[in-house]
Amino acid sequence: MRIVVNGVPREVVATTLAGVLEEIGIVGRFATAVNGAFVPAAGRGMALSEGDAVEALAPMQGG
Amino acid sequence: MPVFYGEELGSALMLGTAGYPSPAVLERAFRASGAGVATVSLRREAGGGQDFWALVQGLGVRLLPNTAGCHGAREAVTTAQMAREVFGTDWIKLEVIGHADTLQPDVFGLVEAARILCAEGFRVFPYCTEDLIVCERLLEAGCEVLMPWGAPIGSGIGLNNPFGLRALRAAFPGVPMVVDAGIGLPSHAAAAMEMGYDAVLVNSAVARAGDPAAMAGAMADAVQAGRAAYLADPMERTDMAVASTPVLGRAFL
């Protein structure tokens, strides 16, 4: 399945959000959104579809 | 000391975490500032996010995540929701940017996002202009703190519209207010505090100083002096001289 993670197109085997994050190796403290909508950690079992846009955001410096 | 959403802070200085030459310098600046709040943000993980998380945990201050860079209400709301989970706080510095050059807030999107987030239980700190009606709408939306800009973010100009800031302070005397953005010097921070603002939020003025820790200390002193001056009830300004030495008993020479 072809999806976009943090702006980068990727071919993934996993079919759920949690599976994709693991496959790509995103670990630690982060939060997720799919197609512009927040997906809480407890909801990462959701199935992804072809073309979905996933964002995984981590803590960063800010003003 | 300022009270935001029922929580009293140990300092009226709030400090940003962006743009320091190194994490060690950031840490030293925080120690020197005595700041009670650190602003933070969320970005796509490109390495460094986890180390930064460990660093801010070690600062021992309250975290205030922002929605910096968001250009619409929907984007800002999603970012706030993500920040709440990552940083474990319902405090959010709500930024909805409307103009690329001045980073002026889109106050219409700001009010819209504030209404949604307040309804979802967020404690919203809206980055706004000093417009009285915008601020009134933000309060109606559920905000209990206002954060008017001093001047454009990162400009170091200081208080661009002292009249407007003074009018805003007078219009909502019971609302905690923070002057955010545009502070470049300790004198700017002191001026905001002398007007009766409850706190100031500073980032670039410290991070981009030649010696960030020394500037952080200077900001802390200025904020304290400004607050003490406000509480001391400053004299009224006049345009004519008023002799301070008594006239009575003056010799005839």
CSV table of C-alpha atoms in Angstrom, one decimal:
chain,number,residue,atom,x,y,z
A,1,MET,CA,0.0,0.0,0.0
A,2,ARG,CA,1.3,3.5,-0.9
A,3,ILE,CA,0.8,6.2,1.8
A,4,VAL,CA,2.5,9.4,2.7
A,5,VAL,CA,4.3,9.7,6.1
A,6,ASN,CA,5.5,13.1,7.3
A,7,GLY,CA,5.4,14.3,3.7
A,8,VAL,CA,7.4,11.4,2.3
A,9,PRO,CA,5.7,8.8,0.0
A,10,ARG,CA,6.2,5.3,1.2
A,11,GLU,CA,5.3,1.7,0.2
A,12,VAL,CA,4.3,-0.2,3.3
A,13,VAL,CA,3.3,-3.7,4.2
A,14,ALA,CA,1.4,-2.9,7.4
A,15,THR,CA,-2.3,-2.1,7.2
A,16,THR,CA,-2.9,-0.2,10.5
A,17,LEU,CA,-1.5,3.1,11.8
A,18,ALA,CA,0.3,1.3,14.6
A,19,GLY,CA,1.8,-1.2,12.2
A,20,VAL,CA,3.0,1.5,9.8
A,21,LEU,CA,4.7,3.4,12.6
A,22,GLU,CA,6.5,0.3,13.8
A,23,GLU,CA,7.5,-0.6,10.3
A,24,ILE,CA,9.0,2.8,9.6
A,25,GLY,CA,10.6,2.8,13.1
A,26,ILE,CA,8.9,5.8,14.6
A,27,VAL,CA,9.4,5.4,18.4
A,28,GLY,CA,9.5,7.5,21.6
A,29,ARG,CA,7.2,10.4,22.4
A,30,PHE,CA,5.1,11.5,19.5
A,31,ALA,CA,1.5,12.2,18.4
A,32,THR,CA,-0.3,11.1,15.2
A,33,ALA,CA,-2.8,12.5,12.7
A,34,VAL,CA,-4.2,10.9,9.6
A,35,ASN,CA,-5.5,13.1,6.8
A,36,GLY,CA,-5.4,16.2,9.0
A,37,ALA,CA,-7.3,14.7,11.9
A,38,PHE,CA,-5.8,13.8,15.3
A,39,VAL,CA,-5.6,10.1,16.1
A,40,PRO,CA,-5.0,9.5,19.8
A,41,ALA,CA,-2.5,6.8,20.8
A,42,ALA,CA,-5.4,4.5,21.9
A,43,GLY,CA,-6.8,4.7,18.3
A,44,ARG,CA,-3.7,3.7,16.4
A,45,GLY,CA,-5.2,0.3,15.7
A,46,MET,CA,-7.2,2.0,12.9
A,47,ALA,CA,-6.8,0.7,9.3
A,48,LEU,CA,-5.1,2.9,6.8
A,49,SER,CA,-6.1,3.2,3.1
A,50,GLU,CA,-4.1,3.7,-0.1
A,51,GLY,CA,-3.1,7.4,-0.3
A,52,ASP,CA,-3.6,8.3,3.4
A,53,ALA,CA,-1.4,11.1,4.8
A,54,VAL,CA,0.1,10.2,8.2
A,55,GLU,CA,1.8,12.8,10.4
A,56,ALA,CA,3.9,11.7,13.4
A,57,LEU,CA,5.0,14.8,15.4
A,58,ALA,CA,7.6,14.9,18.2
A,59,PRO,CA,8.6,17.5,20.8
A,60,MET,CA,10.6,20.4,19.3
A,61,GLN,CA,11.9,23.8,20.3
A,62,GLY,CA,9.4,26.6,20.2
A,63,GLY,CA,8.8,30.2,21.1
B,1,MET,CA,3.1,36.2,40.9
B,2,PRO,CA,0.8,35.5,37.9
B,3,VAL,CA,-2.1,33.0,38.2
B,4,PHE,CA,-3.2,31.3,34.9
B,5,TYR,CA,-6.2,29.1,35.0
B,6,GLY,CA,-6.0,28.7,38.8
B,7,GLU,CA,-2.3,27.9,38.8
B,8,GLU,CA,0.2,30.3,40.4
B,9,LEU,CA,3.6,30.5,38.7
B,10,GLY,CA,6.9,31.2,40.5
B,11,SER,CA,8.0,33.9,38.0
B,12,ALA,CA,6.4,36.5,35.7
B,13,LEU,CA,8.9,35.6,33.0
B,14,MET,CA,8.0,33.0,30.4
B,15,LEU,CA,10.8,31.8,28.1
B,16,GLY,CA,10.9,30.2,24.7
B,17,THR,CA,13.1,27.2,23.8
B,18,ALA,CA,13.9,28.0,20.2
B,19,GLY,CA,17.0,29.3,18.5
B,20,TYR,CA,19.7,28.8,21.1
B,21,PRO,CA,23.2,28.0,19.9
B,22,SER,CA,23.1,24.7,21.8
B,23,PRO,CA,21.0,22.7,24.3
B,24,ALA,CA,23.6,23.5,27.0
B,25,VAL,CA,23.2,27.2,26.4
B,26,LEU,CA,19.4,26.8,26.5
B,27,GLU,CA,19.7,25.1,29.8
B,28,ARG,CA,22.0,27.8,31.3
B,29,ALA,CA,19.6,30.5,30.1
B,30,PHE,CA,16.7,28.8,31.8
B,31,ARG,CA,18.6,28.5,35.1
B,32,ALA,CA,19.6,32.2,34.9
B,33,SER,CA,16.0,33.3,34.0
B,34,GLY,CA,14.1,31.6,36.8
B,35,ALA,CA,11.3,31.3,34.2
B,36,GLY,CA,8.3,29.4,35.4
B,37,VAL,CA,7.1,28.4,31.9
B,38,ALA,CA,8.9,27.1,28.8
B,39,THR,CA,7.2,27.2,25.4
B,40,VAL,CA,7.7,24.2,23.2
B,41,SER,CA,6.3,23.0,19.8
B,42,LEU,CA,5.7,19.9,17.7
B,43,ARG,CA,7.4,19.1,14.4
B,44,ARG,CA,7.9,16.1,12.2
B,45,GLU,CA,10.4,13.8,13.9
B,46,ALA,CA,13.7,14.3,12.2
B,47,GLY,CA,15.9,13.1,15.0
B,48,GLY,CA,16.4,15.2,18.1
B,49,GLY,CA,12.8,15.2,19.3
B,50,GLN,CA,13.4,12.6,22.0
B,51,ASP,CA,16.6,14.3,23.3
B,52,PHE,CA,14.7,17.6,23.4
B,53,TRP,CA,11.9,16.0,25.4
B,54,ALA,CA,14.5,14.8,27.9
B,55,LEU,CA,16.0,18.2,28.1
B,56,VAL,CA,12.7,20.1,28.8
B,57,GLN,CA,11.7,17.5,31.4
B,58,GLY,CA,14.9,18.4,33.2
B,59,LEU,CA,14.2,22.1,33.3
B,60,GLY,CA,11.6,21.6,36.0
B,61,VAL,CA,9.2,24.2,34.5
B,62,ARG,CA,5.6,24.2,33.3
B,63,LEU,CA,5.4,23.5,29.6
B,64,LEU,CA,3.3,25.6,27.2
B,65,PRO,CA,3.1,24.0,23.8
B,66,ASN,CA,2.4,26.3,20.9
B,67,THR,CA,0.7,25.9,17.5
B,68,ALA,CA,3.3,28.0,15.8
B,69,GLY,CA,3.2,27.9,12.0
B,70,CYS,CA,-0.5,27.0,11.8
B,71,HIS,CA,-2.3,29.2,9.2
B,72,GLY,CA,-5.9,28.1,9.8
B,73,ALA,CA,-8.2,27.2,12.7
B,74,ARG,CA,-8.5,23.5,11.7
B,75,GLU,CA,-4.7,23.0,11.5
B,76,ALA,CA,-4.3,24.8,14.8
B,77,VAL,CA,-6.9,22.6,16.5
B,78,THR,CA,-5.4,19.4,15.3
B,79,THR,CA,-1.9,20.6,16.4
B,80,ALA,CA,-3.3,21.5,19.9
B,81,GLN,CA,-4.8,18.0,20.2
B,82,MET,CA,-1.5,16.4,19.3
B,83,ALA,CA,0.4,18.7,21.7
B,84,ARG,CA,-1.9,17.8,24.5
B,85,GLU,CA,-1.1,14.1,24.1
B,86,VAL,CA,2.7,14.6,23.6
B,87,PHE,CA,3.3,17.1,26.4
B,88,GLY,CA,0.6,15.9,28.8
B,89,THR,CA,-0.9,19.3,29.4
B,90,ASP,CA,-4.1,21.0,28.4
B,91,TRP,CA,-2.3,24.4,28.3
B,92,ILE,CA,-1.9,25.6,24.7
B,93,LYS,CA,-0.4,28.8,23.3
B,94,LEU,CA,-2.8,29.2,20.4
B,95,GLU,CA,-1.2,30.8,17.3
B,96,VAL,CA,-3.1,31.1,14.0
B,97,ILE,CA,-0.8,33.0,11.7
B,98,GLY,CA,-2.4,35.3,9.1
B,99,HIS,CA,0.4,37.1,7.5
B,100,ALA,CA,3.7,35.8,6.2
B,101,ASP,CA,5.9,38.9,6.7
B,102,THR,CA,4.6,40.2,10.1
B,103,LEU,CA,3.4,36.8,11.5
B,104,GLN,CA,0.4,38.8,12.5
B,105,PRO,CA,-2.3,36.6,14.0
B,106,ASP,CA,-5.4,35.8,11.9
B,107,VAL,CA,-7.7,36.9,14.6
B,108,PHE,CA,-10.8,35.4,12.9
B,109,GLY,CA,-9.3,32.0,12.7
B,110,LEU,CA,-7.9,32.5,16.3
B,111,VAL,CA,-11.4,33.1,17.8
B,112,GLU,CA,-12.8,30.1,15.9
B,113,ALA,CA,-10.0,27.8,17.1
B,114,ALA,CA,-10.2,29.1,20.6
B,115,ARG,CA,-13.9,28.4,20.8
B,116,ILE,CA,-13.4,24.8,19.7
B,117,LEU,CA,-10.4,24.2,22.0
B,118,CYS,CA,-12.0,25.8,25.1
B,119,ALA,CA,-15.1,23.5,24.5
B,120,GLU,CA,-12.7,20.5,24.5
B,121,GLY,CA,-11.3,21.5,27.8
B,122,PHE,CA,-8.1,23.2,26.7
B,123,ARG,CA,-6.6,26.1,28.7
B,124,VAL,CA,-6.0,28.4,25.9
B,125,PHE,CA,-3.4,31.2,25.8
B,126,PRO,CA,-4.3,33.0,22.6
B,127,TYR,CA,-1.5,34.9,20.8
B,128,CYS,CA,-3.5,38.0,19.7
B,129,THR,CA,-3.3,41.6,18.8
B,130,GLU,CA,-4.1,44.4,21.3
B,131,ASP,CA,-7.6,44.9,19.6
B,132,LEU,CA,-10.2,45.3,22.3
B,133,ILE,CA,-13.0,43.6,20.4
B,134,VAL,CA,-10.9,40.7,19.3
B,135,CYS,CA,-9.9,40.2,23.0
B,136,GLU,CA,-13.5,40.5,24.1
B,137,ARG,CA,-14.4,37.7,21.6
B,138,LEU,CA,-11.6,35.5,22.9
B,139,LEU,CA,-12.9,35.9,26.4
B,140,GLU,CA,-16.4,35.1,25.2
B,141,ALA,CA,-14.9,32.0,23.5
B,142,GLY,CA,-13.7,30.8,26.9
B,143,CYS,CA,-10.1,32.1,27.1
B,144,GLU,CA,-9.1,33.2,30.6
B,145,VAL,CA,-5.8,34.6,29.6
B,146,LEU,CA,-4.8,37.0,26.8
B,147,MET,CA,-1.4,37.2,25.1
B,148,PRO,CA,-1.3,40.4,23.0
B,149,TRP,CA,1.8,40.9,20.9
B,150,GLY,CA,4.3,43.6,21.7
B,151,ALA,CA,5.5,43.7,18.1
B,152,PRO,CA,6.0,41.1,15.4
B,153,ILE,CA,7.6,37.8,16.5
B,154,GLY,CA,11.4,37.9,16.6
B,155,SER,CA,11.6,41.6,15.7
B,156,GLY,CA,12.9,42.9,19.0
B,157,ILE,CA,11.0,46.2,18.4
B,158,GLY,CA,9.5,46.2,21.9
B,159,LEU,CA,6.1,47.6,22.6
B,160,ASN,CA,4.9,48.9,19.2
B,161,ASN,CA,1.6,50.3,20.4
B,162,PRO,CA,1.9,51.3,24.1
B,163,PHE,CA,-1.4,53.2,23.9
B,164,GLY,CA,-3.2,50.1,22.7
B,165,LEU,CA,-1.6,47.9,25.3
B,166,ARG,CA,-2.4,50.3,28.0
B,167,ALA,CA,-6.0,50.5,26.8
B,168,LEU,CA,-6.3,46.7,26.7
B,169,ARG,CA,-4.9,46.4,30.2
B,170,ALA,CA,-7.5,48.9,31.5
B,171,ALA,CA,-10.4,47.3,29.6
B,172,PHE,CA,-10.1,43.9,31.3
B,173,PRO,CA,-8.6,44.5,34.7
B,174,GLY,CA,-9.3,41.1,36.1
B,175,VAL,CA,-7.9,39.0,33.2
B,176,PRO,CA,-4.4,37.7,33.4
B,177,MET,CA,-2.4,39.1,30.4
B,178,VAL,CA,1.0,38.3,28.9
B,179,VAL,CA,2.9,40.5,26.5
B,180,ASP,CA,4.2,38.0,24.0
B,181,ALA,CA,6.4,38.6,21.0
B,182,GLY,CA,8.6,41.5,19.9
B,183,ILE,CA,10.4,42.0,23.2
B,184,GLY,CA,14.1,42.8,22.4
B,185,LEU,CA,15.4,44.4,25.6
B,186,PRO,CA,14.9,44.2,29.3
B,187,SER,CA,13.5,47.7,29.2
B,188,HIS,CA,10.7,46.5,26.9
B,189,ALA,CA,9.9,43.8,29.4
B,190,ALA,CA,9.9,46.2,32.3
B,191,ALA,CA,7.7,48.6,30.4
B,192,ALA,CA,5.1,45.9,29.9
B,193,MET,CA,5.2,45.0,33.6
B,194,GLU,CA,4.9,48.6,34.6
B,195,MET,CA,1.7,48.8,32.6
B,196,GLY,CA,0.3,46.1,34.8
B,197,TYR,CA,0.8,43.1,32.5
B,198,ASP,CA,1.0,39.9,34.6
B,199,ALA,CA,3.9,38.3,32.6
B,200,VAL,CA,6.0,38.6,29.5
B,201,LEU,CA,7.0,35.8,27.1
B,202,VAL,CA,10.5,36.2,25.6
B,203,ASN,CA,12.4,34.0,23.3
B,204,SER,CA,14.6,35.6,20.6
B,205,ALA,CA,15.8,38.4,22.8
B,206,VAL,CA,17.5,35.8,25.0
B,207,ALA,CA,18.3,33.1,22.4
B,208,ARG,CA,19.9,35.5,19.9
B,209,ALA,CA,21.8,37.6,22.5
B,210,GLY,CA,25.6,37.2,22.5
B,211,ASP,CA,25.4,35.8,26.0
B,212,PRO,CA,21.9,34.2,26.4
B,213,ALA,CA,22.3,33.3,30.1
B,214,ALA,CA,23.3,36.9,31.0
B,215,MET,CA,20.4,38.3,29.0
B,216,ALA,CA,18.0,35.8,30.6
B,217,GLY,CA,19.2,37.1,34.0
B,218,ALA,CA,18.7,40.7,32.9
B,219,MET,CA,15.2,39.9,31.7
B,220,ALA,CA,14.4,38.4,35.0
B,221,ASP,CA,15.6,41.5,36.9
B,222,ALA,CA,13.6,43.7,34.5
B,223,VAL,CA,10.4,41.8,35.0
B,224,GLN,CA,10.8,41.9,38.7
B,225,ALA,CA,11.5,45.7,38.7
B,226,GLY,CA,8.6,46.4,36.4
B,227,ARG,CA,6.2,44.4,38.5
B,228,ALA,CA,7.4,46.1,41.7
B,229,ALA,CA,7.0,49.5,40.1
B,230,TYR,CA,3.5,48.7,39.0
B,231,LEU,CA,2.6,47.6,42.6
B,232,ALA,CA,4.2,50.8,43.9
B,233,ASP,CA,1.7,52.9,42.0
B,234,PRO,CA,3.8,55.2,39.9
B,235,MET,CA,3.5,58.9,39.9
B,236,GLU,CA,1.4,60.6,37.3
B,237,ARG,CA,3.2,62.1,34.3
B,238,THR,CA,2.9,65.8,33.6
B,239,ASP,CA,4.1,67.9,30.7
B,240,MET,CA,5.3,70.8,32.9
B,241,ALA,CA,7.9,70.9,35.6
B,242,VAL,CA,6.8,70.5,39.2
B,243,ALA,CA,9.5,71.7,41.6
B,244,SER,CA,10.5,68.9,44.0
B,245,THR,CA,12.5,71.1,46.4
B,246,PRO,CA,10.2,73.1,48.7
B,247,VAL,CA,9.7,76.8,47.8
B,248,LEU,CA,8.9,77.7,51.5
B,249,GLY,CA,11.9,79.0,53.4
B,250,ARG,CA,13.8,79.9,50.2
B,251,ALA,CA,16.5,82.6,51.0
B,252,PHE,CA,16.2,86.1,49.4
B,253,LEU,CA,19.6,86.7,47.9
